[in-house]
Amino acid sequence: MKKLALLALTAAFGLTSAASFAADTSAPVAIHKAKKAEKKVKKDASAQKAQAAEASAPAKKAKKVAKKDASAQKAQAAEASAPAKKAKKVAKKDASAQKAQAAEASAPAKKAKKVAKKDASAQKAQAAEASAPAKKAKKVAKKDASAQKAQAADASAPAKKAHKKHAKKHAAKKVDASAQKAQAAASAADASAPAKKAHKKHAKKHAAKKVDASAQKAQAAASAADASAPAKKAHKKHAKKHAAKKVDASAQKAQAAASAADASAPAKKAHKKHAKKHAAKKVDASAQKAQAAASAADASAPAKKHAAKKHHAKKHAAKKADASAQKAQAADASAPAKKAKAKKAASAAK
């Protein structure tokens, strides 16, 4: 149909164009011919439409028949599925009925559960109300205990301060005593220094006297040899040589003794200085021990609860400090004896 319409339109367009082309020469004849041609085209088109309608009529009928068959099949399928739908509806109704029955059956249990919850909450509230006085009493007891502790701490604070002050004074006294002992030891060493110098001077004088005595002996021997010269000329020469050798030997001994005394003097001074330093170190060590004992006693005071334990610890620390001081004193007292012993050994070696 569309193709036929297009052909008709193209033919009409061609005719109109031809008519417009010949309009200048024979306009009325051309218009009449164009109208006739248009009529023919329209008739042909209508005829073609009729033919096309006749040709499409069986297809339309077949389409209608197919529609009727499809509707019939749908009706049959609906009729066939009707029992299933009814069964489904019945099943839904049964399920809803069963749910309603189950809800009705579980309603007492739910009510009982709610009642149990209410009872439990009521019991909890009663228990809380019953325990409230006990909690309050416990809080009051805690407050009273803390207040008593604070009062006891305040009451014991002056005693602790006084005890601490006493311990510090005791430690200071010990330190002063140890310092005095060190000073006494140093003063004793200084006091013994002139005696040592005098002894050294006496040793030098003694050596000089020995040298003089040996020289006198040599001179006497020489004079005796000169007196007996006529008789003992040969012996005189030998005696002079022997006397000279003796003089030289005695002079060498005297020089050796003097040099030994001079050589031992710096060692004695160094030993004296070392002894002073050692005594001072001992005093410092004893003072540090006493201070450490006092500080340890002060540090351990808060941890110990009973005053008896504190007193015992401080007594023990004081005993240790006294023992260390006594050891230092014994060392200081034995220092002169050790020096005398060393001197005796040196003199014996000479």
Short mmCIF file of C-alpha atoms in Angstrom, two decimals:
data_model
loop_
_atom_site.label_atom_id
_atom_site.label_comp_id
_atom_site.label_asym_id
_atom_site.label_seq_id
_atom_site.Cartn_x
_atom_site.Cartn_y
_atom_site.Cartn_z
CA MET A 1 0.00 0.00 0.00
CA LYS A 2 2.76 2.40 0.83
CA LYS A 3 4.57 1.59 -2.38
CA LEU A 4 1.43 2.22 -4.42
CA ALA A 5 0.88 5.54 -2.68
CA LEU A 6 4.41 6.56 -3.40
CA LEU A 7 4.04 5.67 -7.05
CA ALA A 8 0.84 7.70 -7.24
CA LEU A 9 2.42 10.66 -5.63
CA THR A 10 5.44 10.52 -7.93
CA ALA A 11 3.18 10.29 -10.95
CA ALA A 12 1.10 13.21 -9.71
CA PHE A 13 4.27 15.22 -9.06
CA GLY A 14 5.45 14.45 -12.60
CA LEU A 15 2.11 15.38 -14.08
CA THR A 16 1.97 18.61 -12.13
CA SER A 17 5.46 19.47 -13.22
CA ALA A 18 4.59 18.73 -16.81
CA ALA A 19 1.41 20.75 -16.50
CA SER A 20 3.27 23.67 -15.03
CA PHE A 21 5.77 23.40 -17.85
CA ALA A 22 3.01 23.53 -20.50
CA ALA A 23 0.92 26.08 -18.66
CA ASP A 24 2.22 28.97 -20.69
CA THR A 25 1.04 27.49 -24.04
CA SER A 26 -2.16 25.60 -23.18
CA ALA A 27 -3.08 26.11 -19.54
CA PRO A 28 -6.75 24.99 -19.61
CA VAL A 29 -6.10 21.81 -21.57
CA ALA A 30 -3.22 20.89 -19.35
CA ILE A 31 -5.23 21.47 -16.19
CA HIS A 32 -8.04 19.26 -17.52
CA LYS A 33 -5.60 16.53 -18.45
CA ALA A 34 -3.91 16.78 -15.12
CA LYS A 35 -7.23 16.44 -13.30
CA LYS A 36 -8.08 13.36 -15.35
CA ALA A 37 -4.69 11.87 -14.66
CA GLU A 38 -5.08 12.59 -10.96
CA LYS A 39 -8.48 10.92 -10.96
CA LYS A 40 -7.02 7.89 -12.63
CA VAL A 41 -4.23 7.78 -10.15
CA LYS A 42 -6.72 8.02 -7.29
CA LYS A 43 -8.84 5.23 -8.79
CA ASP A 44 -5.78 3.11 -9.26
CA ALA A 45 -4.76 3.79 -5.72
CA SER A 46 -8.19 2.94 -4.33
CA ALA A 47 -8.21 -0.20 -6.41
CA GLN A 48 -4.85 -1.18 -5.09
CA LYS A 49 -6.02 -0.48 -1.53
CA ALA A 50 -9.03 -2.69 -2.09
CA GLN A 51 -6.83 -5.43 -3.47
CA ALA A 52 -4.47 -5.07 -0.56
CA ALA A 53 -7.38 -5.22 1.87
CA GLU A 54 -8.70 -8.31 0.17
CA ALA A 55 -5.23 -9.82 0.25
CA SER A 56 -4.82 -9.03 3.96
CA ALA A 57 -8.28 -10.25 4.96
CA PRO A 58 -7.22 -13.92 5.43
CA ALA A 59 -4.31 -12.79 7.57
CA LYS A 60 -6.65 -10.67 9.73
CA LYS A 61 -9.02 -13.59 10.04
CA ALA A 62 -6.16 -15.89 10.97
CA LYS A 63 -5.03 -13.32 13.55
CA LYS A 64 -8.54 -13.15 15.02
CA VAL A 65 -8.71 -16.91 15.14
CA ALA A 66 -5.32 -17.04 16.87
CA LYS A 67 -6.54 -14.47 19.40
CA LYS A 68 -9.67 -16.51 20.02
CA ASP A 69 -7.60 -19.67 20.42
CA ALA A 70 -5.24 -17.92 22.85
CA SER A 71 -8.16 -16.60 24.91
CA ALA A 72 -9.68 -20.06 24.90
CA GLN A 73 -6.38 -21.57 26.07
CA LYS A 74 -6.12 -18.93 28.78
CA ALA A 75 -9.66 -19.74 29.93
CA GLN A 76 -8.81 -23.44 29.94
CA ALA A 77 -5.62 -22.78 31.89
CA ALA A 78 -7.53 -20.62 34.36
CA GLU A 79 -10.11 -23.37 34.73
CA ALA A 80 -7.30 -25.90 35.18
CA SER A 81 -5.47 -23.72 37.78
CA ALA A 82 -8.65 -22.88 39.68
CA PRO A 83 -8.41 -25.96 41.97
CA ALA A 84 -4.77 -25.20 42.72
CA LYS A 85 -5.65 -21.57 43.55
CA LYS A 86 -8.50 -22.78 45.74
CA ALA A 87 -6.15 -25.26 47.45
CA LYS A 88 -3.60 -22.43 47.97
CA LYS A 89 -6.28 -20.18 49.45
CA VAL A 90 -7.40 -23.01 51.73
CA ALA A 91 -3.78 -23.61 52.79
CA LYS A 92 -3.35 -19.89 53.55
CA LYS A 93 -6.53 -19.89 55.59
CA ASP A 94 -5.36 -23.00 57.46
CA ALA A 95 -1.95 -21.43 58.14
CA SER A 96 -3.54 -18.21 59.40
CA ALA A 97 -5.86 -20.24 61.58
CA GLN A 98 -2.95 -22.23 62.95
CA LYS A 99 -1.04 -18.98 63.66
CA ALA A 100 -4.06 -17.60 65.48
CA GLN A 101 -4.36 -20.81 67.48
CA ALA A 102 -0.61 -20.72 68.31
CA ALA A 103 -0.91 -17.05 69.35
CA GLU A 104 -3.88 -17.91 71.54
CA ALA A 105 -1.95 -20.88 72.99
CA SER A 106 1.20 -18.78 73.68
CA ALA A 107 -0.72 -15.84 75.16
CA PRO A 108 -0.78 -17.32 78.70
CA ALA A 109 2.96 -18.05 78.53
CA LYS A 110 3.66 -14.47 77.42
CA LYS A 111 1.47 -13.14 80.19
CA ALA A 112 3.28 -15.38 82.70
CA LYS A 113 6.66 -14.16 81.40
CA LYS A 114 5.58 -10.54 81.76
CA VAL A 115 4.33 -11.24 85.27
CA ALA A 116 7.66 -12.96 86.11
CA LYS A 117 9.59 -9.97 84.79
CA LYS A 118 7.49 -7.60 86.84
CA ASP A 119 8.01 -9.76 89.93
CA ALA A 120 11.78 -9.90 89.34
CA SER A 121 12.00 -6.12 88.93
CA ALA A 122 9.93 -5.66 92.06
CA GLN A 123 12.22 -8.05 93.98
CA LYS A 124 15.31 -6.17 92.73
CA ALA A 125 13.80 -2.89 93.86
CA GLN A 126 13.01 -4.40 97.27
CA ALA A 127 16.55 -5.82 97.57
CA ALA A 128 18.02 -2.43 96.65
CA GLU A 129 15.83 -0.73 99.24
CA ALA A 130 16.81 -3.36 101.82
CA SER A 131 20.57 -3.01 101.06
CA ALA A 132 20.53 0.80 101.04
CA PRO A 133 20.95 1.14 104.85
CA ALA A 134 23.82 -1.38 104.81
CA LYS A 135 25.56 0.55 102.02
CA LYS A 136 25.08 3.81 103.90
CA ALA A 137 26.44 2.23 107.08
CA LYS A 138 29.44 0.88 105.14
CA LYS A 139 30.16 4.34 103.69
CA VAL A 140 29.87 5.89 107.15
CA ALA A 141 32.23 3.24 108.56
CA LYS A 142 34.75 3.96 105.80
CA LYS A 143 34.55 7.68 106.48
CA ASP A 144 35.01 7.08 110.21
CA ALA A 145 38.00 4.79 109.57
CA SER A 146 39.62 7.34 107.26
CA ALA A 147 38.99 10.08 109.82
CA GLN A 148 40.54 7.93 112.56
CA LYS A 149 43.56 7.22 110.37
CA ALA A 150 43.98 10.92 109.68
CA GLN A 151 43.70 11.70 113.40
CA ALA A 152 46.24 8.99 114.24
CA ALA A 153 48.61 10.33 111.58
CA ASP A 154 48.21 13.87 112.93
CA ALA A 155 48.75 12.61 116.48
CA SER A 156 51.89 10.65 115.56
CA ALA A 157 53.36 13.38 113.36
CA PRO A 158 55.01 15.35 116.21
CA ALA A 159 56.48 12.18 117.72
CA LYS A 160 57.85 11.14 114.33
CA LYS A 161 59.31 14.60 113.78
CA ALA A 162 60.88 14.60 117.24
CA HIS A 163 62.27 11.08 116.75
CA LYS A 164 63.64 12.05 113.33
CA LYS A 165 65.22 15.18 114.79
CA HIS A 166 66.76 13.10 117.60
CA ALA A 167 68.16 10.60 115.08
CA LYS A 168 69.65 13.43 113.03
CA LYS A 169 71.22 14.94 116.16
CA HIS A 170 72.60 11.52 117.13
CA ALA A 171 74.08 11.06 113.64
CA ALA A 172 75.54 14.57 113.76
CA LYS A 173 77.09 13.78 117.15
CA LYS A 174 78.61 10.60 115.75
CA VAL A 175 80.01 12.50 112.79
CA ASP A 176 81.46 15.14 115.13
CA ALA A 177 82.97 12.43 117.34
CA SER A 178 84.56 10.70 114.35
CA ALA A 179 85.89 14.08 113.13
CA GLN A 180 87.34 14.75 116.58
CA LYS A 181 88.98 11.33 116.57
CA ALA A 182 90.49 12.06 113.18
CA GLN A 183 91.77 15.40 114.43
CA ALA A 184 93.22 13.72 117.51
CA ALA A 185 94.97 11.16 115.33
CA ALA A 186 96.32 13.91 113.08
CA SER A 187 97.46 15.95 116.09
CA ALA A 188 99.14 12.86 117.56
CA ALA A 189 100.95 12.32 114.28
CA ASP A 190 101.97 15.99 114.25
CA ALA A 191 103.09 15.73 117.90
CA SER A 192 105.25 12.70 117.11
CA ALA A 193 106.92 14.52 114.20
CA PRO A 194 109.43 16.52 116.39
CA ALA A 195 110.37 13.35 118.25
CA LYS A 196 111.06 11.65 114.93
CA LYS A 197 113.12 14.63 113.77
CA ALA A 198 115.09 14.58 117.07
CA HIS A 199 115.67 10.86 116.67
CA LYS A 200 116.92 11.42 113.14
CA LYS A 201 119.25 14.18 114.35
CA HIS A 202 120.49 11.91 117.16
CA ALA A 203 121.20 9.15 114.66
CA LYS A 204 123.23 11.54 112.53
CA LYS A 205 125.17 12.70 115.63
CA HIS A 206 125.79 9.09 116.66
CA ALA A 207 127.14 8.30 113.20
CA ALA A 208 129.39 11.37 113.38
CA LYS A 209 130.64 10.30 116.80
CA LYS A 210 131.43 6.85 115.41
CA VAL A 211 133.38 8.46 112.59
CA ASP A 212 135.32 10.63 115.06
CA ALA A 213 136.04 7.65 117.30
CA SER A 214 137.31 5.62 114.41
CA ALA A 215 139.49 8.56 113.30
CA GLN A 216 140.91 8.90 116.80
CA LYS A 217 141.61 5.18 116.88
CA ALA A 218 143.41 5.47 113.59
CA GLN A 219 145.46 8.41 114.83
CA ALA A 220 146.37 6.50 118.02
CA ALA A 221 147.39 3.53 115.96
CA ALA A 222 149.46 5.81 113.72
CA SER A 223 151.18 7.45 116.71
CA ALA A 224 151.89 4.03 118.20
CA ALA A 225 153.34 2.97 114.92
CA ASP A 226 155.48 6.11 114.80
CA ALA A 227 156.71 5.44 118.36
CA SER A 228 157.74 1.92 117.42
CA ALA A 229 159.19 3.04 114.09
CA PRO A 230 162.83 2.12 114.68
CA ALA A 231 161.88 -1.38 115.66
CA LYS A 232 158.99 -1.97 113.34
CA LYS A 233 159.54 -0.11 110.11
CA ALA A 234 158.22 -2.81 107.91
CA HIS A 235 155.28 -3.39 110.20
CA LYS A 236 154.59 0.34 110.42
CA LYS A 237 153.92 0.56 106.74
CA HIS A 238 151.55 -2.34 106.94
CA ALA A 239 149.86 -0.92 110.06
CA LYS A 240 149.36 2.47 108.39
CA LYS A 241 147.81 0.79 105.42
CA HIS A 242 145.60 -1.29 107.67
CA ALA A 243 144.60 1.76 109.75
CA ALA A 244 143.85 3.72 106.58
CA LYS A 245 141.67 0.87 105.35
CA LYS A 246 139.85 0.78 108.70
CA VAL A 247 139.31 4.55 108.57
CA ASP A 248 137.98 4.30 105.05
CA ALA A 249 135.71 1.40 106.03
CA SER A 250 134.34 3.22 109.08
CA ALA A 251 133.85 6.40 107.04
CA GLN A 252 131.98 4.43 104.38
CA LYS A 253 129.80 2.84 107.07
CA ALA A 254 129.03 6.24 108.56
CA GLN A 255 128.21 7.66 105.15
CA ALA A 256 126.02 4.62 104.37
CA ALA A 257 124.17 5.07 107.68
CA ALA A 258 123.68 8.79 107.00
CA SER A 259 122.53 8.14 103.43
CA ALA A 260 120.17 5.41 104.67
CA ALA A 261 118.71 7.83 107.22
CA ASP A 262 118.34 10.51 104.52
CA ALA A 263 116.82 7.99 102.11
CA SER A 264 114.34 6.73 104.69
CA ALA A 265 113.26 10.27 105.62
CA PRO A 266 111.03 10.86 102.51
CA ALA A 267 109.59 7.38 102.88
CA LYS A 268 108.76 8.12 106.53
CA LYS A 269 107.15 11.42 105.53
CA ALA A 270 105.17 9.72 102.77
CA HIS A 271 104.13 6.99 105.20
CA LYS A 272 103.06 9.61 107.73
CA LYS A 273 101.05 11.46 105.05
CA HIS A 274 99.51 8.19 103.91
CA ALA A 275 98.59 7.30 107.49
CA LYS A 276 96.87 10.70 107.91
CA LYS A 277 94.96 10.23 104.66
CA HIS A 278 94.01 6.69 105.67
CA ALA A 279 92.75 7.89 109.06
CA ALA A 280 90.77 10.70 107.39
CA LYS A 281 89.27 8.19 104.92
CA LYS A 282 88.29 5.91 107.80
CA VAL A 283 86.66 8.81 109.59
CA ASP A 284 84.78 9.83 106.44
CA ALA A 285 83.70 6.23 105.86
CA SER A 286 82.44 5.92 109.44
CA ALA A 287 80.58 9.24 109.10
CA GLN A 288 79.02 8.13 105.82
CA LYS A 289 78.01 4.83 107.41
CA ALA A 290 76.42 6.68 110.31
CA GLN A 291 74.59 9.05 107.94
CA ALA A 292 73.45 6.12 105.77
CA ALA A 293 72.21 4.28 108.84
CA ALA A 294 70.33 7.38 110.02
CA SER A 295 68.82 7.99 106.55
CA ALA A 296 67.86 4.30 106.26
CA ALA A 297 66.21 4.49 109.65
CA ASP A 298 64.34 7.67 108.60
CA ALA A 299 63.29 6.11 105.28
CA SER A 300 62.08 2.90 106.92
CA ALA A 301 60.13 4.78 109.61
CA PRO A 302 56.85 5.20 107.60
CA ALA A 303 56.85 1.53 106.56
CA LYS A 304 57.22 0.26 110.15
CA LYS A 305 54.10 0.53 112.25
CA HIS A 306 55.36 -0.16 115.77
CA ALA A 307 57.70 2.15 117.67
CA ALA A 308 59.55 -0.80 119.19
CA LYS A 309 60.67 -2.05 115.76
CA LYS A 310 61.84 1.44 114.83
CA HIS A 311 63.79 1.76 118.08
CA HIS A 312 65.40 -1.65 117.55
CA ALA A 313 66.43 -0.78 113.97
CA LYS A 314 67.94 2.52 115.06
CA LYS A 315 69.80 0.82 117.95
CA HIS A 316 71.18 -1.73 115.48
CA ALA A 317 72.30 1.06 113.14
CA ALA A 318 73.88 2.92 116.09
CA LYS A 319 75.70 -0.25 117.16
CA LYS A 320 77.04 -0.68 113.63
CA ALA A 321 78.17 2.95 113.56
CA ASP A 322 79.86 2.53 117.00
CA ALA A 323 81.56 -0.65 115.82
CA SER A 324 82.89 1.12 112.72
CA ALA A 325 84.07 4.04 114.88
CA GLN A 326 85.77 1.61 117.28
CA LYS A 327 87.50 -0.09 114.36
CA ALA A 328 88.72 3.28 113.13
CA GLN A 329 89.96 4.09 116.67
CA ALA A 330 91.73 0.74 116.92
CA ALA A 331 93.37 1.37 113.55
CA ASP A 332 94.46 4.82 114.69
CA ALA A 333 95.75 3.44 118.01
CA SER A 334 97.70 0.67 116.30
CA ALA A 335 99.28 3.07 113.79
CA PRO A 336 102.09 4.28 116.18
CA ALA A 337 102.83 0.69 117.23
CA LYS A 338 103.09 -0.32 113.57
CA LYS A 339 105.38 2.64 112.90
CA ALA A 340 107.57 1.73 115.92
CA LYS A 341 107.72 -1.86 114.74
CA ALA A 342 108.75 -0.70 111.26
CA LYS A 343 111.45 1.52 112.80
CA LYS A 344 112.78 -1.38 114.86
CA ALA A 345 112.89 -3.56 111.77
CA ALA A 346 114.75 -0.82 109.85
CA SER A 347 117.27 -0.36 112.68
CA ALA A 348 117.81 -4.12 112.95
CA ALA A 349 118.46 -4.25 109.20
CA LYS A 350 121.02 -1.47 109.57
#
